[in-house]
Amino acid sequence: MIDSELTPGPGSRPLPTAAFPAFPASAAGLAPAAVAAVAPARDPYLLYLGRLGSADSRRGMRICLDHITRMLTGDPLDDTAVTGQGQPWHHLRYEHTAWIREQIDQMDWSPAYRNKHLAALRGVLKEAWKLGLLSTDDHQRAVALAPFTGHREPAGQHVPDTVIGALIAACDADLSPAGVVTGAGLRDAAVIAVLDACGLRRAELVALQYADYDRARRMLTVIGKGDKQRRIPVNTFAARRLEAWLARRGTHRGPLFPRLTRGGTVRTTPDGRPWQMNPQAVRDILAKRTEQAATTPVRPHDLRRTFISNLLPQADAIMTARLAGHASPSTTLGYDVRPDEEARDAVERLRIPAVAPLLPETPADQCPPAVR
């Protein structure tokens, strides 16, 4: 978490000013300067974010670059009015990026989150280099930063089956005046079941189209990060919830999980097409249903972590990574959030050694000679 009162670099050396007249960072020891804003068409910040493969990636890296901008300007890290757009990133040199790394190192962040900021910094500087705003030598020196080391336990939580059941029961209890489950109840139950059974990211789920679900084979075709396609089988439990929702939704083209009106019917755009949900809506659905079920808060990515944790004992890491849409099994292993009780049970199932003294062994070269 970020402390809103925290400003970067307290007690550390000031930001070097040599060859860096931009970024008005009075709090960091840099005098303000009037520098023309970078045009959007040649803004490394916008170009870097634009080439990222998903909305979640763009959001995450934008936050990191905005943090770095506020470090340079001396503003609080939560001051959303200060962003990296239009800033002269091409003025950064090694002495400045080394200073930025020092500021990141002072934050109470995990090593992975610190390295994410370095990755964002390297990304925006690479765009500046590709635009010809930064020389090759200056670029290579500026990005020559050592990564942060260390390890933290995976974030998030493992969602037990009892909580999943309670969330879906809350959806089933969403009844119309006629006593039947509302469209929102049917849709939300299917959303939760698919998140639990398939481990999708929020953006992947809302992007699903009706044609992406093979009802005969119970398979979902998913487009994930990097425009990579994968196919995921849907288990019997989730398939039943999907079929119940499709019986209400219909078989028309469009988003598999569209927005709904207050009356539970599909909302359409002005040209008559079903209106796609945004990723935030998935989080809102879970927030609403966890409150109704009186459970601890559950986030969409918790269900993804739970899917991976539940699958790892049943399949190898390579298969799990393929179903999760990870490029590397090492990324998948970082999602393992199985509870400590499972680890304790696994250790208890190990063999029990026999308690007995070792038998003396006599080396062959010390055996007594044979009696003739």
mmCIF file of C-alpha atoms in Angstrom:
data_model
loop_
_atom_site.group_PDB
_atom_site.id
_atom_site.type_symbol
_atom_site.label_atom_id
_atom_site.label_comp_id
_atom_site.label_asym_id
_atom_site.label_seq_id
_atom_site.Cartn_x
_atom_site.Cartn_y
_atom_site.Cartn_z
ATOM 1 C CA MET A 1 0.000 0.000 0.000
ATOM 2 C CA ILE A 2 1.112 3.580 -0.686
ATOM 3 C CA ASP A 3 1.162 6.056 2.138
ATOM 4 C CA SER A 4 -0.471 9.211 0.807
ATOM 5 C CA GLU A 5 1.697 11.330 3.093
ATOM 6 C CA LEU A 6 4.899 9.816 1.739
ATOM 7 C CA THR A 7 7.039 11.839 -0.616
ATOM 8 C CA PRO A 8 9.951 10.080 -2.292
ATOM 9 C CA GLY A 9 13.487 10.359 -1.172
ATOM 10 C CA PRO A 10 13.323 11.724 2.391
ATOM 11 C CA GLY A 11 16.826 11.980 3.738
ATOM 12 C CA SER A 12 18.400 10.732 0.518
ATOM 13 C CA ARG A 13 20.741 12.541 -1.818
ATOM 14 C CA PRO A 14 19.035 15.142 -4.029
ATOM 15 C CA LEU A 15 18.152 14.501 -7.628
ATOM 16 C CA PRO A 16 21.134 15.241 -9.901
ATOM 17 C CA THR A 17 20.507 18.381 -11.950
ATOM 18 C CA ALA A 18 23.237 18.082 -14.541
ATOM 19 C CA ALA A 19 21.940 17.867 -18.117
ATOM 20 C CA PHE A 20 18.390 17.578 -16.841
ATOM 21 C CA PRO A 21 16.487 20.868 -17.017
ATOM 22 C CA ALA A 22 13.007 19.330 -17.237
ATOM 23 C CA PHE A 23 10.601 17.719 -14.738
ATOM 24 C CA PRO A 24 10.040 20.615 -12.283
ATOM 25 C CA ALA A 25 11.077 18.776 -9.124
ATOM 26 C CA SER A 26 11.527 21.409 -6.447
ATOM 27 C CA ALA A 27 10.964 18.864 -3.645
ATOM 28 C CA ALA A 28 13.755 16.723 -5.055
ATOM 29 C CA GLY A 29 16.193 19.613 -5.314
ATOM 30 C CA LEU A 30 15.594 20.498 -8.956
ATOM 31 C CA ALA A 31 14.614 24.018 -9.905
ATOM 32 C CA PRO A 32 11.511 24.375 -12.107
ATOM 33 C CA ALA A 33 12.095 25.075 -15.767
ATOM 34 C CA ALA A 34 9.797 26.065 -18.601
ATOM 35 C CA VAL A 35 9.958 23.161 -21.029
ATOM 36 C CA ALA A 36 7.506 22.637 -23.870
ATOM 37 C CA ALA A 37 5.323 19.577 -23.469
ATOM 38 C CA VAL A 38 6.120 16.644 -25.725
ATOM 39 C CA ALA A 39 3.660 16.239 -28.595
ATOM 40 C CA PRO A 40 1.354 13.212 -28.159
ATOM 41 C CA ALA A 41 2.477 11.653 -31.459
ATOM 42 C CA ARG A 42 6.065 11.578 -30.160
ATOM 43 C CA ASP A 43 5.358 11.032 -26.488
ATOM 44 C CA PRO A 44 7.294 7.959 -25.267
ATOM 45 C CA TYR A 45 4.829 7.604 -22.386
ATOM 46 C CA LEU A 46 1.804 7.272 -24.661
ATOM 47 C CA LEU A 47 3.591 5.123 -27.228
ATOM 48 C CA TYR A 48 4.868 2.694 -24.593
ATOM 49 C CA LEU A 49 1.474 2.288 -22.946
ATOM 50 C CA GLY A 50 -0.213 1.982 -26.323
ATOM 51 C CA ARG A 51 1.845 -1.011 -27.381
ATOM 52 C CA LEU A 52 1.044 -3.036 -24.259
ATOM 53 C CA GLY A 53 -1.232 -5.972 -24.935
ATOM 54 C CA SER A 54 -4.043 -5.523 -22.428
ATOM 55 C CA ALA A 55 -5.940 -2.874 -20.528
ATOM 56 C CA ASP A 56 -4.709 -4.299 -17.211
ATOM 57 C CA SER A 57 -1.083 -4.080 -18.371
ATOM 58 C CA ARG A 58 -1.561 -0.497 -19.517
ATOM 59 C CA ARG A 59 -3.158 0.439 -16.223
ATOM 60 C CA GLY A 60 -0.409 -1.198 -14.160
ATOM 61 C CA MET A 61 2.478 0.333 -16.085
ATOM 62 C CA ARG A 62 0.787 3.740 -16.199
ATOM 63 C CA ILE A 63 0.598 3.702 -12.408
ATOM 64 C CA CYS A 64 4.321 2.869 -12.222
ATOM 65 C CA LEU A 65 5.329 5.641 -14.628
ATOM 66 C CA ASP A 66 3.137 8.137 -12.807
ATOM 67 C CA HIS A 67 4.804 7.116 -9.529
ATOM 68 C CA ILE A 68 8.207 7.791 -11.089
ATOM 69 C CA THR A 69 7.010 11.146 -12.412
ATOM 70 C CA ARG A 70 5.889 12.182 -8.922
ATOM 71 C CA MET A 71 9.228 11.088 -7.503
ATOM 72 C CA LEU A 72 10.907 13.455 -9.959
ATOM 73 C CA THR A 73 8.510 16.311 -9.285
ATOM 74 C CA GLY A 74 8.510 15.825 -5.519
ATOM 75 C CA ASP A 75 4.736 15.352 -5.360
ATOM 76 C CA PRO A 76 2.933 12.778 -3.169
ATOM 77 C CA LEU A 77 2.690 9.431 -4.905
ATOM 78 C CA ASP A 78 -1.110 9.463 -4.820
ATOM 79 C CA ASP A 79 -1.454 12.878 -6.524
ATOM 80 C CA THR A 80 -3.282 11.703 -9.647
ATOM 81 C CA ALA A 81 -3.137 15.171 -11.168
ATOM 82 C CA VAL A 82 0.566 14.596 -11.888
ATOM 83 C CA THR A 83 1.165 12.065 -14.670
ATOM 84 C CA GLY A 84 3.959 11.108 -17.021
ATOM 85 C CA GLN A 85 2.142 12.258 -20.145
ATOM 86 C CA GLY A 86 3.937 15.014 -22.014
ATOM 87 C CA GLN A 87 6.995 14.821 -19.776
ATOM 88 C CA PRO A 88 10.474 14.965 -21.347
ATOM 89 C CA TRP A 89 11.553 11.409 -20.546
ATOM 90 C CA HIS A 90 14.346 11.723 -23.105
ATOM 91 C CA HIS A 91 16.252 14.023 -20.733
ATOM 92 C CA LEU A 92 16.837 11.184 -18.280
ATOM 93 C CA ARG A 93 20.416 9.926 -18.019
ATOM 94 C CA TYR A 94 22.049 7.251 -15.907
ATOM 95 C CA GLU A 95 22.574 9.545 -12.909
ATOM 96 C CA HIS A 96 18.829 10.243 -12.893
ATOM 97 C CA THR A 97 17.680 6.655 -13.356
ATOM 98 C CA ALA A 98 20.090 5.549 -10.622
ATOM 99 C CA TRP A 99 18.508 8.165 -8.357
ATOM 100 C CA ILE A 100 15.040 6.894 -9.291
ATOM 101 C CA ARG A 101 16.106 3.365 -8.352
ATOM 102 C CA GLU A 102 17.209 4.651 -4.947
ATOM 103 C CA GLN A 103 13.779 6.181 -4.379
ATOM 104 C CA ILE A 104 12.029 2.971 -5.404
ATOM 105 C CA ASP A 105 14.272 1.030 -3.038
ATOM 106 C CA GLN A 106 12.993 3.140 -0.119
ATOM 107 C CA MET A 107 9.368 2.225 -0.761
ATOM 108 C CA ASP A 108 7.641 -0.462 1.256
ATOM 109 C CA TRP A 109 6.943 -2.500 -1.876
ATOM 110 C CA SER A 110 7.628 -6.113 -2.747
ATOM 111 C CA PRO A 111 10.699 -6.849 -4.909
ATOM 112 C CA ALA A 112 8.403 -7.790 -7.799
ATOM 113 C CA TYR A 113 6.541 -4.467 -7.606
ATOM 114 C CA ARG A 114 9.813 -2.535 -7.438
ATOM 115 C CA ASN A 115 11.066 -4.386 -10.506
ATOM 116 C CA LYS A 116 7.789 -3.578 -12.249
ATOM 117 C CA HIS A 117 8.629 0.110 -11.870
ATOM 118 C CA LEU A 118 12.079 -0.492 -13.359
ATOM 119 C CA ALA A 119 10.485 -2.373 -16.258
ATOM 120 C CA ALA A 120 8.144 0.561 -16.905
ATOM 121 C CA LEU A 121 11.071 2.978 -16.794
ATOM 122 C CA ARG A 122 13.057 0.843 -19.231
ATOM 123 C CA GLY A 123 10.028 0.607 -21.499
ATOM 124 C CA VAL A 124 9.441 4.338 -21.768
ATOM 125 C CA LEU A 125 13.150 5.011 -22.322
ATOM 126 C CA LYS A 126 13.233 2.414 -25.087
ATOM 127 C CA GLU A 127 10.401 4.256 -26.824
ATOM 128 C CA ALA A 128 12.357 7.502 -26.470
ATOM 129 C CA TRP A 129 15.349 5.770 -28.085
ATOM 130 C CA LYS A 130 13.231 4.383 -30.934
ATOM 131 C CA LEU A 131 11.869 7.888 -31.558
ATOM 132 C CA GLY A 132 15.422 9.160 -31.932
ATOM 133 C CA LEU A 133 15.090 11.344 -28.847
ATOM 134 C CA LEU A 134 17.740 9.400 -26.922
ATOM 135 C CA SER A 135 21.086 8.220 -28.251
ATOM 136 C CA THR A 136 22.010 4.542 -28.107
ATOM 137 C CA ASP A 137 24.819 5.167 -25.605
ATOM 138 C CA ASP A 138 22.649 7.286 -23.313
ATOM 139 C CA HIS A 139 19.824 4.735 -23.520
ATOM 140 C CA GLN A 140 22.035 1.761 -22.683
ATOM 141 C CA ARG A 141 23.585 3.557 -19.729
ATOM 142 C CA ALA A 142 20.228 4.821 -18.419
ATOM 143 C CA VAL A 143 18.655 1.346 -18.345
ATOM 144 C CA ALA A 144 21.712 -0.402 -16.850
ATOM 145 C CA LEU A 145 20.038 -0.778 -13.455
ATOM 146 C CA ALA A 146 20.418 -3.796 -11.201
ATOM 147 C CA PRO A 147 17.118 -5.593 -10.471
ATOM 148 C CA PHE A 148 15.790 -5.837 -6.948
ATOM 149 C CA THR A 149 16.169 -9.224 -5.295
ATOM 150 C CA GLY A 150 14.132 -10.954 -2.648
ATOM 151 C CA HIS A 151 10.877 -12.892 -2.385
ATOM 152 C CA ARG A 152 7.417 -12.361 -0.982
ATOM 153 C CA GLU A 153 4.632 -14.862 -0.569
ATOM 154 C CA PRO A 154 2.029 -14.653 -3.360
ATOM 155 C CA ALA A 155 -0.514 -11.880 -2.920
ATOM 156 C CA GLY A 156 -4.201 -12.551 -2.709
ATOM 157 C CA GLN A 157 -6.057 -15.418 -1.118
ATOM 158 C CA HIS A 158 -7.227 -18.950 -1.734
ATOM 159 C CA VAL A 159 -11.026 -19.002 -2.006
ATOM 160 C CA PRO A 160 -12.450 -22.169 -0.409
ATOM 161 C CA ASP A 161 -15.262 -24.117 -2.040
ATOM 162 C CA THR A 162 -17.638 -23.094 0.732
ATOM 163 C CA VAL A 163 -17.235 -19.441 -0.220
ATOM 164 C CA ILE A 164 -17.735 -20.182 -3.915
ATOM 165 C CA GLY A 165 -20.920 -22.044 -3.022
ATOM 166 C CA ALA A 166 -22.134 -19.179 -0.859
ATOM 167 C CA LEU A 167 -21.542 -16.640 -3.643
ATOM 168 C CA ILE A 168 -23.537 -18.660 -6.143
ATOM 169 C CA ALA A 169 -26.271 -19.265 -3.555
ATOM 170 C CA ALA A 170 -26.541 -15.490 -3.197
ATOM 171 C CA CYS A 171 -27.049 -15.272 -6.963
ATOM 172 C CA ASP A 172 -29.741 -17.969 -6.808
ATOM 173 C CA ALA A 173 -31.514 -15.982 -4.085
ATOM 174 C CA ASP A 174 -31.823 -12.982 -6.429
ATOM 175 C CA LEU A 175 -35.499 -13.530 -7.270
ATOM 176 C CA SER A 176 -38.012 -11.531 -9.270
ATOM 177 C CA PRO A 177 -41.503 -10.717 -7.904
ATOM 178 C CA ALA A 178 -42.672 -13.840 -9.763
ATOM 179 C CA GLY A 179 -40.292 -15.964 -7.702
ATOM 180 C CA VAL A 180 -37.821 -16.876 -10.467
ATOM 181 C CA VAL A 181 -34.109 -16.096 -10.545
ATOM 182 C CA THR A 182 -33.449 -12.765 -12.213
ATOM 183 C CA GLY A 183 -31.280 -12.352 -15.287
ATOM 184 C CA ALA A 184 -28.606 -10.737 -13.135
ATOM 185 C CA GLY A 185 -28.688 -13.700 -10.757
ATOM 186 C CA LEU A 186 -28.264 -16.197 -13.597
ATOM 187 C CA ARG A 187 -25.535 -14.180 -15.287
ATOM 188 C CA ASP A 188 -23.578 -13.509 -12.099
ATOM 189 C CA ALA A 189 -23.728 -17.177 -11.074
ATOM 190 C CA ALA A 190 -22.328 -18.150 -14.484
ATOM 191 C CA VAL A 191 -19.621 -15.470 -14.217
ATOM 192 C CA ILE A 192 -18.491 -16.736 -10.807
ATOM 193 C CA ALA A 193 -18.597 -20.377 -11.913
ATOM 194 C CA VAL A 194 -16.507 -19.655 -15.035
ATOM 195 C CA LEU A 195 -13.969 -17.584 -13.093
ATOM 196 C CA ASP A 196 -13.636 -20.419 -10.581
ATOM 197 C CA ALA A 197 -13.503 -23.243 -13.133
ATOM 198 C CA CYS A 198 -11.425 -21.575 -15.854
ATOM 199 C CA GLY A 199 -9.237 -19.026 -14.042
ATOM 200 C CA LEU A 200 -9.827 -16.206 -16.516
ATOM 201 C CA ARG A 201 -8.593 -12.668 -16.139
ATOM 202 C CA ARG A 202 -11.288 -9.985 -15.892
ATOM 203 C CA ALA A 203 -10.502 -8.605 -19.339
ATOM 204 C CA GLU A 204 -10.588 -12.092 -20.839
ATOM 205 C CA LEU A 205 -13.993 -12.832 -19.357
ATOM 206 C CA VAL A 206 -15.707 -9.663 -20.542
ATOM 207 C CA ALA A 207 -14.210 -10.109 -24.032
ATOM 208 C CA LEU A 208 -15.808 -13.561 -24.451
ATOM 209 C CA GLN A 209 -18.353 -13.759 -27.251
ATOM 210 C CA TYR A 210 -21.214 -16.227 -27.584
ATOM 211 C CA ALA A 211 -19.339 -17.901 -30.460
ATOM 212 C CA ASP A 212 -16.332 -18.493 -28.169
ATOM 213 C CA TYR A 213 -18.242 -21.134 -26.202
ATOM 214 C CA ASP A 214 -18.473 -24.540 -27.852
ATOM 215 C CA ARG A 215 -21.540 -25.894 -26.092
ATOM 216 C CA ALA A 216 -21.196 -29.398 -27.556
ATOM 217 C CA ARG A 217 -17.587 -29.867 -26.428
ATOM 218 C CA ARG A 218 -17.817 -27.563 -23.386
ATOM 219 C CA MET A 219 -14.774 -25.541 -24.450
ATOM 220 C CA LEU A 220 -14.030 -21.824 -24.221
ATOM 221 C CA THR A 221 -11.780 -20.071 -26.733
ATOM 222 C CA VAL A 222 -10.027 -17.236 -24.923
ATOM 223 C CA ILE A 223 -7.881 -14.399 -26.266
ATOM 224 C CA GLY A 224 -5.387 -13.499 -23.556
ATOM 225 C CA LYS A 225 -2.449 -11.172 -23.118
ATOM 226 C CA GLY A 226 -0.337 -10.599 -26.197
ATOM 227 C CA ASP A 227 -3.287 -11.562 -28.422
ATOM 228 C CA LYS A 228 -2.591 -15.217 -27.595
ATOM 229 C CA GLN A 229 -5.426 -17.658 -28.045
ATOM 230 C CA ARG A 230 -6.006 -20.683 -25.823
ATOM 231 C CA ARG A 231 -8.782 -23.217 -25.310
ATOM 232 C CA ILE A 232 -10.015 -24.086 -21.837
ATOM 233 C CA PRO A 233 -12.374 -26.950 -20.954
ATOM 234 C CA VAL A 234 -15.382 -26.037 -18.835
ATOM 235 C CA ASN A 235 -16.203 -28.479 -16.043
ATOM 236 C CA THR A 236 -19.683 -29.863 -15.480
ATOM 237 C CA PHE A 237 -20.501 -27.469 -12.638
ATOM 238 C CA ALA A 238 -19.659 -24.332 -14.617
ATOM 239 C CA ALA A 239 -21.289 -25.706 -17.782
ATOM 240 C CA ARG A 240 -24.595 -26.126 -15.964
ATOM 241 C CA ARG A 241 -24.472 -22.526 -14.775
ATOM 242 C CA LEU A 242 -23.579 -21.362 -18.275
ATOM 243 C CA GLU A 243 -26.469 -23.290 -19.798
ATOM 244 C CA ALA A 244 -28.895 -21.801 -17.263
ATOM 245 C CA TRP A 245 -27.691 -18.318 -18.182
ATOM 246 C CA LEU A 246 -27.829 -18.987 -21.948
ATOM 247 C CA ALA A 247 -31.397 -20.218 -21.630
ATOM 248 C CA ARG A 248 -32.239 -16.691 -20.446
ATOM 249 C CA ARG A 249 -29.750 -14.781 -22.599
ATOM 250 C CA GLY A 250 -30.523 -16.473 -25.906
ATOM 251 C CA THR A 251 -28.231 -17.588 -28.697
ATOM 252 C CA HIS A 252 -27.739 -14.268 -30.495
ATOM 253 C CA ARG A 253 -24.300 -12.980 -31.309
ATOM 254 C CA GLY A 254 -22.456 -10.668 -28.996
ATOM 255 C CA PRO A 255 -20.782 -10.764 -25.585
ATOM 256 C CA LEU A 256 -21.290 -13.957 -23.643
ATOM 257 C CA PHE A 257 -21.804 -11.855 -20.506
ATOM 258 C CA PRO A 258 -23.328 -8.524 -21.587
ATOM 259 C CA ARG A 259 -24.506 -5.642 -19.483
ATOM 260 C CA LEU A 260 -28.045 -5.899 -18.170
ATOM 261 C CA THR A 261 -30.820 -3.425 -17.515
ATOM 262 C CA ARG A 262 -32.319 -3.043 -14.057
ATOM 263 C CA GLY A 263 -35.012 -5.454 -15.172
ATOM 264 C CA GLY A 264 -32.417 -8.106 -16.003
ATOM 265 C CA THR A 265 -32.650 -7.910 -19.796
ATOM 266 C CA VAL A 266 -29.670 -7.471 -22.099
ATOM 267 C CA ARG A 267 -28.662 -3.847 -22.624
ATOM 268 C CA THR A 268 -27.987 -2.893 -26.228
ATOM 269 C CA THR A 269 -26.020 -0.144 -27.921
ATOM 270 C CA PRO A 270 -27.795 2.458 -30.094
ATOM 271 C CA ASP A 271 -27.226 0.216 -33.134
ATOM 272 C CA GLY A 272 -28.914 -2.717 -31.399
ATOM 273 C CA ARG A 273 -25.865 -4.768 -30.420
ATOM 274 C CA PRO A 274 -25.482 -6.265 -26.911
ATOM 275 C CA TRP A 275 -23.430 -3.979 -24.707
ATOM 276 C CA GLN A 276 -20.172 -5.470 -23.442
ATOM 277 C CA MET A 277 -19.281 -5.194 -19.762
ATOM 278 C CA ASN A 278 -16.031 -3.556 -18.728
ATOM 279 C CA PRO A 279 -13.512 -5.336 -16.465
ATOM 280 C CA GLN A 280 -14.512 -3.216 -13.464
ATOM 281 C CA ALA A 281 -18.039 -4.643 -13.703
ATOM 282 C CA VAL A 282 -16.664 -8.104 -12.856
ATOM 283 C CA ARG A 283 -15.179 -6.740 -9.666
ATOM 284 C CA ASP A 284 -18.471 -5.012 -8.879
ATOM 285 C CA ILE A 285 -20.370 -8.283 -9.331
ATOM 286 C CA LEU A 286 -18.127 -10.045 -6.829
ATOM 287 C CA ALA A 287 -18.344 -7.153 -4.375
ATOM 288 C CA LYS A 288 -22.129 -7.245 -4.541
ATOM 289 C CA ARG A 289 -22.405 -11.017 -4.151
ATOM 290 C CA THR A 290 -19.847 -11.260 -1.330
ATOM 291 C CA GLU A 291 -21.800 -8.651 0.590
ATOM 292 C CA GLN A 292 -25.034 -10.581 0.048
ATOM 293 C CA ALA A 293 -23.375 -13.870 1.021
ATOM 294 C CA ALA A 294 -21.773 -12.284 4.121
ATOM 295 C CA THR A 295 -18.355 -13.685 3.168
ATOM 296 C CA THR A 296 -14.928 -12.110 3.225
ATOM 297 C CA PRO A 297 -14.283 -9.885 0.181
ATOM 298 C CA VAL A 298 -13.279 -11.822 -2.942
ATOM 299 C CA ARG A 299 -11.596 -10.235 -5.941
ATOM 300 C CA PRO A 300 -11.600 -11.651 -9.471
ATOM 301 C CA HIS A 301 -7.869 -12.390 -9.370
ATOM 302 C CA ASP A 302 -8.370 -14.382 -6.158
ATOM 303 C CA LEU A 303 -10.482 -16.804 -8.194
ATOM 304 C CA ARG A 304 -7.728 -16.988 -10.809
ATOM 305 C CA ARG A 305 -5.156 -17.763 -8.113
ATOM 306 C CA THR A 306 -7.482 -20.375 -6.643
ATOM 307 C CA PHE A 307 -7.972 -22.025 -10.054
ATOM 308 C CA ILE A 308 -4.210 -22.310 -10.546
ATOM 309 C CA SER A 309 -3.631 -23.538 -6.971
ATOM 310 C CA ASN A 310 -6.323 -26.192 -7.359
ATOM 311 C CA LEU A 311 -5.026 -27.304 -10.755
ATOM 312 C CA LEU A 312 -1.342 -27.661 -9.855
ATOM 313 C CA PRO A 313 -1.819 -30.892 -7.822
ATOM 314 C CA GLN A 314 -3.869 -32.379 -10.684
ATOM 315 C CA ALA A 315 -1.686 -31.370 -13.658
ATOM 316 C CA ASP A 316 1.968 -30.552 -14.266
ATOM 317 C CA ALA A 317 3.175 -26.955 -14.260
ATOM 318 C CA ILE A 318 3.398 -26.834 -18.065
ATOM 319 C CA MET A 319 -0.244 -27.833 -18.531
ATOM 320 C CA THR A 320 -1.324 -25.435 -15.784
ATOM 321 C CA ALA A 321 0.618 -22.587 -17.405
ATOM 322 C CA ARG A 322 -1.022 -23.323 -20.764
ATOM 323 C CA LEU A 323 -4.525 -23.243 -19.297
ATOM 324 C CA ALA A 324 -3.731 -20.093 -17.302
ATOM 325 C CA GLY A 325 -2.303 -18.304 -20.335
ATOM 326 C CA HIS A 326 1.165 -17.861 -18.857
ATOM 327 C CA ALA A 327 4.236 -17.788 -21.079
ATOM 328 C CA SER A 328 6.353 -19.472 -18.405
ATOM 329 C CA PRO A 329 5.559 -22.127 -15.784
ATOM 330 C CA SER A 330 7.644 -20.121 -13.308
ATOM 331 C CA THR A 331 5.000 -17.378 -13.473
ATOM 332 C CA THR A 332 2.317 -19.968 -12.793
ATOM 333 C CA LEU A 333 4.100 -21.304 -9.727
ATOM 334 C CA GLY A 334 4.038 -17.796 -8.281
ATOM 335 C CA TYR A 335 0.226 -18.009 -8.212
ATOM 336 C CA ASP A 336 0.155 -20.972 -5.831
ATOM 337 C CA VAL A 337 -1.822 -19.774 -2.807
ATOM 338 C CA ARG A 338 -2.875 -23.121 -1.376
ATOM 339 C CA PRO A 339 -3.521 -22.745 2.357
ATOM 340 C CA ASP A 340 -0.952 -23.799 4.943
ATOM 341 C CA GLU A 341 -3.209 -26.668 5.994
ATOM 342 C CA GLU A 342 -2.656 -28.347 2.630
ATOM 343 C CA ALA A 343 1.112 -28.025 2.991
ATOM 344 C CA ARG A 344 0.886 -29.472 6.507
ATOM 345 C CA ASP A 345 -1.219 -32.397 5.272
ATOM 346 C CA ALA A 346 1.251 -33.064 2.465
ATOM 347 C CA VAL A 347 4.154 -33.149 4.901
ATOM 348 C CA GLU A 348 2.235 -35.451 7.233
ATOM 349 C CA ARG A 349 1.727 -37.903 4.362
ATOM 350 C CA LEU A 350 5.470 -38.369 3.946
ATOM 351 C CA ARG A 351 6.935 -41.773 4.922
ATOM 352 C CA ILE A 352 7.719 -42.363 8.564
ATOM 353 C CA PRO A 353 11.271 -43.637 9.141
ATOM 354 C CA ALA A 354 11.779 -46.783 11.167
ATOM 355 C CA VAL A 355 13.468 -46.108 14.506
ATOM 356 C CA ALA A 356 16.320 -48.619 14.926
ATOM 357 C CA PRO A 357 20.104 -48.537 15.384
ATOM 358 C CA LEU A 358 22.223 -48.985 12.300
ATOM 359 C CA LEU A 359 23.721 -52.437 11.796
ATOM 360 C CA PRO A 360 27.513 -52.427 11.882
ATOM 361 C CA GLU A 361 29.038 -52.792 8.463
ATOM 362 C CA THR A 362 32.440 -54.428 8.071
ATOM 363 C CA PRO A 363 34.417 -53.299 5.033
ATOM 364 C CA ALA A 364 35.417 -56.099 2.669
ATOM 365 C CA ASP A 365 39.146 -55.468 3.056
ATOM 366 C CA GLN A 366 38.845 -56.031 6.841
ATOM 367 C CA CYS A 367 37.061 -59.374 6.655
ATOM 368 C CA PRO A 368 38.887 -62.166 8.532
ATOM 369 C CA PRO A 369 40.674 -64.682 6.306
ATOM 370 C CA ALA A 370 38.727 -67.740 5.363
ATOM 371 C CA VAL A 371 39.352 -70.844 7.512
ATOM 372 C CA ARG A 372 41.006 -73.640 5.505
#
